[in-house]
């Protein structure tokens, strides 16, 4: 079997397809294998992109329904055409997945469709074909965690993929898990008219984010009509009936859809990894070294199937770093500066350490600035939330930035860039920001670290 490819990437999500492009740019002969008909993985097909399309559409609908009176705009009651909304989402997905296919062609990456298995280092099999390859890169992603007592029937008990294509607005959507998916999909269906109840074992939604964001999210989304039952254990799910136990008391909720959004797990089953001798942990996560290499030389892994946050952009960075290292370059990912965003309205975003994490490491200073003191936020009528900057008490280096507010997803980029360059809070505070913009609130929060915010 001749050495056909320099690199064979298994999985065409953001981690895999970006790695394939970068490897091709670096002169490697690349093969990309995808089990699904379209490229792009979870993110493009059933994750980030379609959820953002529905979040945008449902936000527009909700805004017209409730939010324009105070702008002096009176509109007749809008009518929801759910089928058209879902169709638009599908066309956005189609455009992007075709775009990825185009990028593969442009970069001369060979694409194969089918279920790939690793035979051993240097050999991958797909649809009966043996592919010889110098290196193998696993970018196989993740799948929703299934609760043993709430198996997905994809009709009543649904996963995030099902929640992106419901044929009608549920009357009562019960969401198990008030994390990222729970809040994003809960928001979509609430805006379109469903009653939405989120149940979580944790005491707060978005428990992994900074406490200030979790608190603000609970208050704001409760005001938006989402119902939260927190600190509650789900003990039984039978169709739409969800029995929970809270403070020693049992209660049964009745919904017509139950979305289980309790996390995702590495999709590493049935890939031949055990036979090939690749080490996984007890949860199926591929173990890698600092070069993204598994314990088997020539087999690498990136993205959701390796340790770390399950975020598309984290996988992309790992893909680039991994193949640059393979090419003898100095690829690197700064895990301390990976932003995370929740695309609710308002959005929640954070980069770096939370206050609790930073405090555990040493003395810190905090600057906070509310959007209600920001001219642009007031002018747009969207002044909920704040920016919080955490800096080292001695060096003033920014350790974490957390934003709850309109466009937080875009605002966090400035903080991420500056943290990548190890900037101090004063560095950010001394940068000129256009007026009037929401970004001025970021500058003001940085100023507030030294108690010198101007508009406070
Ligand atoms: P998550 O980890 O964000 O939230 C899961 C929630 O379920 C937690 O609050 C947890 O306390 C709760 N939970 C766990 N077991 C439970 C149980 N038995 N009963 C009740 N509650 C329980 O996970 P989620 O929302 O499923 O998202 C999965 C992954 O996808 C995450 O890693 C996330 O980062 C990623 N993702 C990222 C998005 C973004 O970047 N905007 C959007 C959607 C997903």
Short mmCIF file of C-alpha atoms and ligand atoms in Angstrom, two decimals:
data_model
loop_
_atom_site.label_atom_id
_atom_site.label_comp_id
_atom_site.label_asym_id
_atom_site.label_seq_id
_atom_site.Cartn_x
_atom_site.Cartn_y
_atom_site.Cartn_z
CA UNK A 1 0.00 0.00 0.00
CA UNK A 2 1.73 3.23 -1.11
CA UNK A 3 1.95 6.21 1.25
CA UNK A 4 -0.87 8.15 -0.37
CA UNK A 5 -1.56 10.99 2.03
CA UNK A 6 0.54 13.05 4.42
CA UNK A 7 -2.48 13.61 6.64
CA UNK A 8 -5.90 12.02 6.92
CA UNK A 9 -8.36 14.00 9.00
CA UNK A 10 -11.38 12.16 10.38
CA UNK A 11 -14.26 14.59 10.92
CA UNK A 12 -15.07 17.76 9.00
CA UNK A 13 -16.27 20.05 11.81
CA UNK A 14 -14.49 23.34 12.46
CA UNK A 15 -11.53 21.51 14.05
CA UNK A 16 -11.14 19.03 11.19
CA UNK A 17 -11.81 21.14 8.13
CA UNK A 18 -9.68 24.04 9.38
CA UNK A 19 -6.81 21.62 10.09
CA UNK A 20 -7.23 20.19 6.59
CA UNK A 21 -7.01 23.64 4.98
CA UNK A 22 -3.98 24.68 7.05
CA UNK A 23 -2.23 21.38 6.30
CA UNK A 24 -2.86 21.88 2.57
CA UNK A 25 -1.51 25.43 2.82
CA UNK A 26 1.62 23.95 4.36
CA UNK A 27 2.07 21.68 1.35
CA UNK A 28 0.66 18.44 2.75
CA UNK A 29 -1.40 16.02 0.69
CA UNK A 30 -4.59 15.83 2.73
CA UNK A 31 -7.59 13.52 2.90
CA UNK A 32 -10.69 14.54 4.86
CA UNK A 33 -13.24 11.87 5.80
CA UNK A 34 -16.76 12.76 6.91
CA UNK A 35 -19.55 10.33 7.85
CA UNK A 36 -22.34 12.78 6.98
CA UNK A 37 -23.39 13.89 3.50
CA UNK A 38 -22.48 17.51 4.15
CA UNK A 39 -19.28 18.93 5.58
CA UNK A 40 -19.05 21.21 8.63
CA UNK A 41 -19.83 18.82 11.48
CA UNK A 42 -22.08 19.65 14.42
CA UNK A 43 -21.27 23.37 14.35
CA UNK A 44 -22.42 24.10 10.82
CA UNK A 45 -25.13 21.45 10.44
CA UNK A 46 -26.84 21.10 13.83
CA UNK A 47 -25.09 23.41 16.27
CA UNK A 48 -23.67 26.92 16.30
CA UNK A 49 -24.91 28.10 12.91
CA UNK A 50 -28.51 26.84 12.79
CA UNK A 51 -29.05 27.82 16.44
CA UNK A 52 -27.80 31.34 15.71
CA UNK A 53 -30.09 31.55 12.68
CA UNK A 54 -33.09 30.61 14.85
CA UNK A 55 -31.97 32.87 17.70
CA UNK A 56 -31.80 35.79 15.26
CA UNK A 57 -35.18 35.04 13.65
CA UNK A 58 -36.94 34.44 16.95
CA UNK A 59 -35.40 37.62 18.38
CA UNK A 60 -36.73 39.67 15.46
CA UNK A 61 -40.19 38.15 15.92
CA UNK A 62 -40.16 38.77 19.65
CA UNK A 63 -38.89 42.31 19.22
CA UNK A 64 -41.65 43.19 16.79
CA UNK A 65 -44.18 41.54 19.09
CA UNK A 66 -43.04 43.26 22.29
CA UNK A 67 -40.17 45.61 21.86
CA UNK A 68 -40.83 48.45 19.45
CA UNK A 69 -43.51 50.53 21.19
CA UNK A 70 -40.99 52.50 23.20
CA UNK A 71 -39.12 53.32 19.98
CA UNK A 72 -42.34 54.94 18.77
CA UNK A 73 -43.09 52.21 16.26
CA UNK A 74 -46.54 50.70 16.30
CA UNK A 75 -46.94 47.55 14.29
CA UNK A 76 -49.80 45.17 13.72
CA UNK A 77 -49.37 41.86 15.52
CA UNK A 78 -46.81 39.83 13.53
CA UNK A 79 -47.67 36.32 12.38
CA UNK A 80 -45.24 33.50 12.86
CA UNK A 81 -44.47 31.33 9.84
CA UNK A 82 -42.40 28.65 11.56
CA UNK A 83 -41.90 26.57 8.42
CA UNK A 84 -40.38 29.58 6.64
CA UNK A 85 -38.18 30.32 9.66
CA UNK A 86 -36.87 26.75 9.70
CA UNK A 87 -36.40 26.84 5.92
CA UNK A 88 -34.31 30.00 6.16
CA UNK A 89 -32.17 28.32 8.83
CA UNK A 90 -31.66 25.34 6.51
CA UNK A 91 -30.61 27.61 3.65
CA UNK A 92 -28.00 29.35 5.85
CA UNK A 93 -26.64 25.92 6.77
CA UNK A 94 -26.63 24.83 3.13
CA UNK A 95 -24.75 27.93 2.05
CA UNK A 96 -22.06 27.39 4.67
CA UNK A 97 -21.64 23.64 4.25
CA UNK A 98 -21.33 24.12 0.48
CA UNK A 99 -18.81 26.85 1.22
CA UNK A 100 -16.68 24.36 3.16
CA UNK A 101 -16.90 21.88 0.25
CA UNK A 102 -15.71 24.71 -2.03
CA UNK A 103 -12.80 25.44 0.30
CA UNK A 104 -11.77 21.78 0.19
CA UNK A 105 -11.72 21.87 -3.61
CA UNK A 106 -9.79 25.13 -3.65
CA UNK A 107 -7.18 23.66 -1.30
CA UNK A 108 -7.05 20.35 -3.19
CA UNK A 109 -8.12 18.34 -0.15
CA UNK A 110 -9.48 14.90 -1.11
CA UNK A 111 -12.89 14.45 0.56
CA UNK A 112 -14.31 11.00 1.24
CA UNK A 113 -17.77 10.30 2.63
CA UNK A 114 -18.37 7.37 4.98
CA UNK A 115 -17.63 5.96 8.42
CA UNK A 116 -13.89 5.91 8.98
CA UNK A 117 -12.11 3.50 11.28
CA UNK A 118 -8.50 3.54 12.34
CA UNK A 119 -6.86 0.22 11.48
CA UNK A 120 -3.48 1.17 12.95
CA UNK A 121 -1.07 4.07 12.73
CA UNK A 122 -0.77 4.87 9.01
CA UNK A 123 -3.96 3.11 7.90
CA UNK A 124 -7.55 4.32 7.87
CA UNK A 125 -10.44 2.41 6.39
CA UNK A 126 -13.54 3.98 4.90
CA UNK A 127 -16.34 2.20 3.03
CA UNK A 128 -14.09 -0.80 2.42
CA UNK A 129 -11.22 1.32 1.09
CA UNK A 130 -7.87 1.27 2.89
CA UNK A 131 -6.18 4.65 2.98
CA UNK A 132 -2.45 4.85 3.57
CA UNK A 133 -1.44 8.01 5.36
CA UNK A 134 1.64 9.24 7.20
CA UNK A 135 -0.47 10.84 9.93
CA UNK A 136 -4.03 10.52 11.22
CA UNK A 137 -5.87 13.38 12.88
CA UNK A 138 -8.99 12.57 14.91
CA UNK A 139 -11.43 15.47 14.87
CA UNK A 140 -14.52 13.39 15.50
CA UNK A 141 -16.35 15.80 17.79
CA UNK A 142 -19.00 15.07 20.38
CA UNK A 143 -22.59 13.92 20.79
CA UNK A 144 -25.30 14.86 23.32
CA UNK A 145 -25.16 13.05 26.65
CA UNK A 146 -28.20 10.81 27.09
CA UNK A 147 -29.69 10.30 30.53
CA UNK A 148 -30.25 6.58 31.23
CA UNK A 149 -33.80 7.25 32.43
CA UNK A 150 -34.62 9.63 29.57
CA UNK A 151 -33.58 7.94 26.33
CA UNK A 152 -34.04 10.12 23.26
CA UNK A 153 -37.09 9.09 21.25
CA UNK A 154 -36.56 12.22 19.13
CA UNK A 155 -40.28 12.96 19.32
CA UNK A 156 -41.07 13.84 22.93
CA UNK A 157 -37.67 13.40 24.56
CA UNK A 158 -35.43 15.36 22.26
CA UNK A 159 -31.81 16.45 21.85
CA UNK A 160 -30.45 19.78 20.61
CA UNK A 161 -30.61 18.65 16.97
CA UNK A 162 -34.33 17.89 17.30
CA UNK A 163 -34.87 21.22 19.06
CA UNK A 164 -33.60 23.03 15.95
CA UNK A 165 -36.35 21.67 13.75
CA UNK A 166 -39.57 21.30 15.71
CA UNK A 167 -42.54 21.30 13.32
CA UNK A 168 -44.61 23.44 15.69
CA UNK A 169 -44.12 25.60 18.75
CA UNK A 170 -44.43 23.36 21.84
CA UNK A 171 -47.00 24.32 24.44
CA UNK A 172 -44.67 23.48 27.28
CA UNK A 173 -41.00 22.74 26.67
CA UNK A 174 -39.22 21.26 29.68
CA UNK A 175 -35.46 21.60 29.42
CA UNK A 176 -33.22 19.41 31.56
CA UNK A 177 -30.00 21.39 31.96
CA UNK A 178 -29.86 25.19 32.23
CA UNK A 179 -26.50 25.41 30.48
CA UNK A 180 -25.60 26.90 27.13
CA UNK A 181 -27.89 24.78 24.96
CA UNK A 182 -30.75 24.91 27.47
CA UNK A 183 -30.71 28.69 27.57
CA UNK A 184 -30.21 29.21 23.84
CA UNK A 185 -32.88 26.78 22.69
CA UNK A 186 -35.14 27.66 25.63
CA UNK A 187 -34.93 31.30 24.53
CA UNK A 188 -35.81 30.47 20.92
CA UNK A 189 -38.97 28.55 21.80
CA UNK A 190 -40.01 30.95 24.57
CA UNK A 191 -39.82 33.87 22.12
CA UNK A 192 -41.94 31.93 19.65
CA UNK A 193 -44.64 31.36 22.27
CA UNK A 194 -43.83 28.21 24.28
CA UNK A 195 -43.92 27.98 28.05
CA UNK A 196 -40.37 26.96 28.95
CA UNK A 197 -39.21 25.41 32.23
CA UNK A 198 -35.53 24.75 32.83
CA UNK A 199 -34.55 22.21 35.47
CA UNK A 200 -30.98 21.96 36.71
CA UNK A 201 -29.11 20.20 39.51
CA UNK A 202 -26.90 23.26 39.93
CA UNK A 203 -27.99 26.26 42.01
CA UNK A 204 -27.54 28.67 39.09
CA UNK A 205 -27.83 28.57 35.31
CA UNK A 206 -24.55 28.80 33.36
CA UNK A 207 -22.80 27.58 36.48
CA UNK A 208 -19.39 27.42 34.76
CA UNK A 209 -19.37 31.14 33.93
CA UNK A 210 -18.44 33.97 36.28
CA UNK A 211 -20.89 34.13 39.20
CA UNK A 212 -21.94 37.66 38.26
CA UNK A 213 -23.06 36.40 34.84
CA UNK A 214 -24.88 33.41 36.30
CA UNK A 215 -26.74 35.73 38.70
CA UNK A 216 -27.59 38.26 36.00
CA UNK A 217 -28.69 35.50 33.65
CA UNK A 218 -31.05 34.05 36.26
CA UNK A 219 -32.63 37.42 36.97
CA UNK A 220 -32.85 38.60 33.36
CA UNK A 221 -34.13 35.38 31.84
CA UNK A 222 -36.65 34.91 34.65
CA UNK A 223 -37.95 38.40 33.81
CA UNK A 224 -38.18 37.26 30.18
CA UNK A 225 -40.53 34.51 31.32
CA UNK A 226 -38.23 31.48 31.40
CA UNK A 227 -39.03 29.41 34.48
CA UNK A 228 -36.14 27.92 36.42
CA UNK A 229 -36.22 25.06 38.90
CA UNK A 230 -32.70 24.93 40.29
CA UNK A 231 -31.00 22.62 42.74
CA UNK A 232 -33.39 19.95 41.54
CA UNK A 233 -32.73 16.32 40.74
CA UNK A 234 -34.61 14.74 37.86
CA UNK A 235 -35.66 11.28 39.03
CA UNK A 236 -37.88 10.06 36.22
CA UNK A 237 -38.87 11.01 32.70
CA UNK A 238 -41.85 9.27 31.12
CA UNK A 239 -42.76 10.84 27.80
CA UNK A 240 -43.50 14.46 28.61
CA UNK A 241 -43.79 13.82 32.36
CA UNK A 242 -40.69 14.85 34.26
CA UNK A 243 -40.48 14.02 37.95
CA UNK A 244 -38.07 16.07 39.97
CA UNK A 245 -36.98 16.17 43.56
CA UNK A 246 -36.17 19.49 45.18
CA UNK A 247 -35.61 20.10 48.90
CA UNK A 248 -36.76 16.55 49.61
CA UNK A 249 -40.10 17.09 47.84
CA UNK A 250 -41.11 15.38 44.62
CA UNK A 251 -43.10 17.09 41.89
CA UNK A 252 -44.07 16.14 38.36
CA UNK A 253 -43.99 18.59 35.47
CA UNK A 254 -45.97 17.90 32.32
CA UNK A 255 -44.73 19.11 28.99
CA UNK A 256 -45.18 18.14 25.37
CA UNK A 257 -41.43 18.20 24.67
CA UNK A 258 -38.51 17.41 26.97
CA UNK A 259 -35.15 18.71 25.76
CA UNK A 260 -32.23 16.98 27.45
CA UNK A 261 -29.24 19.35 27.41
CA UNK A 262 -26.95 18.05 30.14
CA UNK A 263 -23.68 18.25 28.24
CA UNK A 264 -21.93 16.48 25.39
CA UNK A 265 -19.51 13.58 25.26
CA UNK A 266 -16.56 12.72 23.00
CA UNK A 267 -17.74 10.77 19.94
CA UNK A 268 -14.98 8.20 20.06
CA UNK A 269 -16.94 4.93 19.94
CA UNK A 270 -16.64 2.47 17.02
CA UNK A 271 -13.63 4.15 15.48
CA UNK A 272 -11.23 1.27 16.09
CA UNK A 273 -9.33 3.35 18.64
CA UNK A 274 -9.14 0.62 21.28
CA UNK A 275 -7.90 -1.89 18.68
CA UNK A 276 -5.33 0.64 17.49
CA UNK A 277 -4.19 1.04 21.11
CA UNK A 278 -5.16 4.72 21.45
CA UNK A 279 -5.59 5.73 25.11
CA UNK A 280 -8.97 7.19 26.06
CA UNK A 281 -10.09 8.19 29.55
CA UNK A 282 -13.12 6.62 31.26
CA UNK A 283 -15.42 9.08 29.45
CA UNK A 284 -14.00 8.29 26.02
CA UNK A 285 -11.92 11.47 25.78
CA UNK A 286 -8.76 10.99 23.71
CA UNK A 287 -5.59 11.58 25.71
CA UNK A 288 -2.98 13.72 23.96
CA UNK A 289 0.40 15.32 24.63
CA UNK A 290 1.37 18.98 24.10
CA UNK A 291 1.72 18.28 20.35
CA UNK A 292 -1.82 16.83 20.16
CA UNK A 293 -0.31 13.37 19.62
CA UNK A 294 -1.97 10.40 21.23
CA UNK A 295 0.08 7.64 22.85
CA UNK A 296 0.38 6.13 19.35
CA UNK A 297 2.94 7.96 17.19
CA UNK A 298 1.33 9.34 14.04
CA UNK A 299 -2.19 9.51 15.51
CA UNK A 300 -3.26 12.97 16.67
CA UNK A 301 -6.53 14.38 18.07
CA UNK A 302 -8.13 17.82 18.45
CA UNK A 303 -11.45 19.52 19.21
CA UNK A 304 -14.38 18.18 21.24
CA UNK A 305 -12.89 14.66 21.47
CA UNK A 306 -9.89 15.86 23.54
CA UNK A 307 -9.86 17.58 26.96
CA UNK A 308 -10.96 21.21 27.27
CA UNK A 309 -14.07 23.25 26.53
CA UNK A 310 -16.23 21.97 23.69
CA UNK A 311 -16.09 25.07 21.54
CA UNK A 312 -15.74 25.34 17.77
CA UNK A 313 -13.09 28.05 17.95
CA UNK A 314 -11.01 26.05 20.44
CA UNK A 315 -11.04 23.14 17.98
CA UNK A 316 -10.05 25.42 15.10
CA UNK A 317 -7.05 26.77 16.99
CA UNK A 318 -6.00 23.25 17.94
CA UNK A 319 -6.30 22.12 14.31
CA UNK A 320 -4.01 24.88 13.14
CA UNK A 321 -1.50 24.39 15.96
CA UNK A 322 -1.44 20.62 15.47
CA UNK A 323 -0.67 20.67 11.74
CA UNK A 324 1.82 23.54 12.10
CA UNK A 325 3.69 21.44 14.68
CA UNK A 326 3.55 18.51 12.26
CA UNK A 327 5.14 20.74 9.63
CA UNK A 328 7.94 21.67 12.01
CA UNK A 329 6.51 25.07 12.86
CA UNK A 330 5.66 26.44 16.31
CA UNK A 331 1.87 26.15 16.51
CA UNK A 332 0.49 27.11 19.88
CA UNK A 333 -2.88 27.57 21.60
CA UNK A 334 -3.21 29.92 24.55
CA UNK A 335 -5.86 28.13 26.60
CA UNK A 336 -6.01 31.13 28.94
CA UNK A 337 -7.48 33.31 26.22
CA UNK A 338 -10.31 31.30 24.70
CA UNK A 339 -13.58 33.23 24.83
CA UNK A 340 -16.91 31.57 25.47
CA UNK A 341 -20.24 33.05 24.49
CA UNK A 342 -23.88 32.29 25.14
CA UNK A 343 -26.05 33.74 22.37
CA UNK A 344 -29.11 34.60 24.40
CA UNK A 345 -30.48 38.13 24.54
CA UNK A 346 -28.63 39.76 26.13
CA UNK A 347 -25.57 37.69 25.36
CA UNK A 348 -23.13 36.39 27.95
CA UNK A 349 -19.42 36.21 27.22
CA UNK A 350 -16.27 35.56 29.18
CA UNK A 351 -12.55 35.09 28.65
CA UNK A 352 -9.86 34.10 31.13
CA UNK A 353 -10.40 33.41 34.79
CA UNK A 354 -13.67 33.86 36.66
CA UNK A 355 -13.55 35.92 39.85
CA UNK A 356 -13.55 32.76 42.00
CA UNK A 357 -10.72 31.20 39.96
CA UNK A 358 -8.67 34.41 40.03
CA UNK A 359 -9.16 34.87 43.79
CA UNK A 360 -7.96 31.33 44.40
CA UNK A 361 -4.67 32.25 42.67
CA UNK A 362 -3.92 35.54 44.41
CA UNK A 363 -4.94 39.13 45.08
CA UNK A 364 -7.10 40.76 42.46
CA UNK A 365 -8.74 44.09 41.58
CA UNK A 366 -12.11 44.31 39.87
CA UNK A 367 -13.65 47.01 37.70
CA UNK A 368 -17.32 46.88 36.72
CA UNK A 369 -19.33 49.14 34.48
CA UNK A 370 -23.07 48.93 33.76
CA UNK A 371 -24.46 49.41 30.25
CA UNK A 372 -27.18 51.66 31.69
CA UNK A 373 -24.46 54.34 31.98
CA UNK A 374 -23.41 53.88 28.34
CA UNK A 375 -24.90 56.30 25.80
CA UNK A 376 -25.07 53.87 22.90
CA UNK A 377 -26.78 51.21 25.00
CA UNK A 378 -29.41 53.70 26.15
CA UNK A 379 -29.92 55.04 22.62
CA UNK A 380 -30.51 51.54 21.29
CA UNK A 381 -32.88 50.70 24.16
CA UNK A 382 -30.76 47.70 25.11
CA UNK A 383 -29.01 48.71 28.34
CA UNK A 384 -29.17 45.51 30.41
CA UNK A 385 -25.96 44.14 31.84
CA UNK A 386 -22.38 45.06 32.58
CA UNK A 387 -18.72 44.57 31.82
CA UNK A 388 -16.44 43.21 34.53
CA UNK A 389 -12.66 43.31 34.32
CA UNK A 390 -10.52 41.27 36.72
CA UNK A 391 -6.87 42.25 37.07
CA UNK A 392 -3.92 41.10 39.14
CA UNK A 393 -3.67 43.37 42.21
CA UNK A 394 0.10 43.76 41.89
CA UNK A 395 0.84 43.73 38.16
CA UNK A 396 -2.54 45.00 36.84
CA UNK A 397 -2.43 42.23 34.18
CA UNK A 398 -5.94 41.40 32.99
CA UNK A 399 -6.87 37.93 34.20
CA UNK A 400 -10.47 37.75 33.07
CA UNK A 401 -13.19 39.80 31.38
CA UNK A 402 -16.89 38.97 31.65
CA UNK A 403 -19.67 40.68 29.77
CA UNK A 404 -23.42 40.34 30.06
CA UNK A 405 -25.12 42.54 27.51
CA UNK A 406 -26.14 43.21 23.93
CA UNK A 407 -23.34 42.21 21.51
CA UNK A 408 -21.17 40.71 24.26
CA UNK A 409 -20.06 38.15 21.65
CA UNK A 410 -18.36 40.89 19.64
CA UNK A 411 -17.18 42.97 22.60
CA UNK A 412 -15.27 40.05 24.13
CA UNK A 413 -12.90 40.01 21.13
CA UNK A 414 -11.15 43.17 22.30
CA UNK A 415 -10.49 41.69 25.73
CA UNK A 416 -9.31 38.40 24.18
CA UNK A 417 -6.81 40.16 21.92
CA UNK A 418 -5.46 42.29 24.74
CA UNK A 419 -5.19 39.30 27.08
CA UNK A 420 -3.32 37.40 24.36
CA UNK A 421 -0.79 40.26 24.48
CA UNK A 422 -0.76 40.14 28.30
CA UNK A 423 -2.13 43.67 28.53
CA UNK A 424 -2.83 45.38 31.81
CA UNK A 425 -6.23 46.86 32.69
CA UNK A 426 -4.58 50.25 32.27
CA UNK A 427 -3.48 49.33 28.71
CA UNK A 428 -7.13 48.69 27.83
CA UNK A 429 -8.27 51.79 29.69
CA UNK A 430 -5.85 54.00 27.75
CA UNK A 431 -6.96 52.76 24.30
CA UNK A 432 -9.21 55.25 22.51
CA UNK A 433 -12.68 53.82 21.88
CA UNK A 434 -15.11 55.31 19.34
CA UNK A 435 -18.03 57.23 20.78
CA UNK A 436 -20.81 56.30 21.07
CA UNK A 437 -20.21 52.55 21.18
CA UNK A 438 -20.91 49.69 23.56
CA UNK A 439 -17.15 49.10 23.59
CA UNK A 440 -16.78 52.24 25.68
CA UNK A 441 -18.29 50.22 28.53
CA UNK A 442 -15.33 47.82 28.22
CA UNK A 443 -12.93 50.76 28.49
CA UNK A 444 -14.86 52.15 31.46
CA UNK A 445 -14.73 48.80 33.26
CA UNK A 446 -10.97 48.77 32.72
CA UNK A 447 -10.81 52.32 34.11
CA UNK A 448 -12.92 51.19 37.07
CA UNK A 449 -10.19 48.71 38.04
CA UNK A 450 -8.26 51.77 39.23
CA UNK A 451 -11.42 53.50 40.51
CA UNK A 452 -11.32 56.06 37.74
CA UNK A 453 -14.32 55.28 35.52
CA UNK A 454 -15.52 58.57 34.04
CA UNK A 455 -19.26 58.00 33.65
CA UNK A 456 -19.90 56.34 36.98
P1 LIG B 1 -23.57 22.63 29.61
O1 LIG B 1 -22.42 21.97 30.25
O2 LIG B 1 -23.46 24.04 29.15
O3 LIG B 1 -24.83 22.58 30.58
C1 LIG B 1 -25.33 21.39 31.12
C2 LIG B 1 -26.17 21.69 32.32
O4 LIG B 1 -26.85 20.50 32.69
C3 LIG B 1 -25.37 22.13 33.55
O5 LIG B 1 -25.92 23.33 34.04
C4 LIG B 1 -25.53 20.98 34.52
O6 LIG B 1 -25.59 21.41 35.87
C5 LIG B 1 -26.86 20.39 34.10
N1 LIG B 1 -27.07 18.97 34.40
C6 LIG B 1 -26.20 17.94 34.21
N2 LIG B 1 -26.79 16.78 34.56
C7 LIG B 1 -28.04 17.06 34.95
C8 LIG B 1 -29.15 16.29 35.41
N3 LIG B 1 -29.07 14.94 35.48
N4 LIG B 1 -30.30 16.92 35.73
C9 LIG B 1 -30.39 18.27 35.62
N5 LIG B 1 -29.39 19.05 35.20
C10 LIG B 1 -28.23 18.46 34.86
O7 LIG B 1 -23.96 21.64 28.40
P2 LIG B 1 -24.92 21.85 27.15
O8 LIG B 1 -25.77 23.05 27.31
O9 LIG B 1 -25.56 20.54 26.92
O10 LIG B 1 -23.87 22.14 25.99
C11 LIG B 1 -22.97 21.11 25.61
C12 LIG B 1 -21.68 21.67 25.08
O11 LIG B 1 -21.88 22.34 23.88
C13 LIG B 1 -21.04 22.63 26.05
O12 LIG B 1 -19.74 22.21 26.29
C14 LIG B 1 -21.06 23.93 25.37
O13 LIG B 1 -19.86 24.65 25.57
C15 LIG B 1 -21.23 23.59 23.90
N6 LIG B 1 -22.08 24.59 23.27
C16 LIG B 1 -21.57 25.83 23.08
C17 LIG B 1 -22.36 26.83 22.58
C18 LIG B 1 -21.79 28.19 22.44
O14 LIG B 1 -20.57 28.33 22.45
N7 LIG B 1 -22.61 29.22 22.33
C19 LIG B 1 -23.75 26.59 22.20
C20 LIG B 1 -24.19 25.27 22.50
C21 LIG B 1 -23.37 24.32 23.00
#
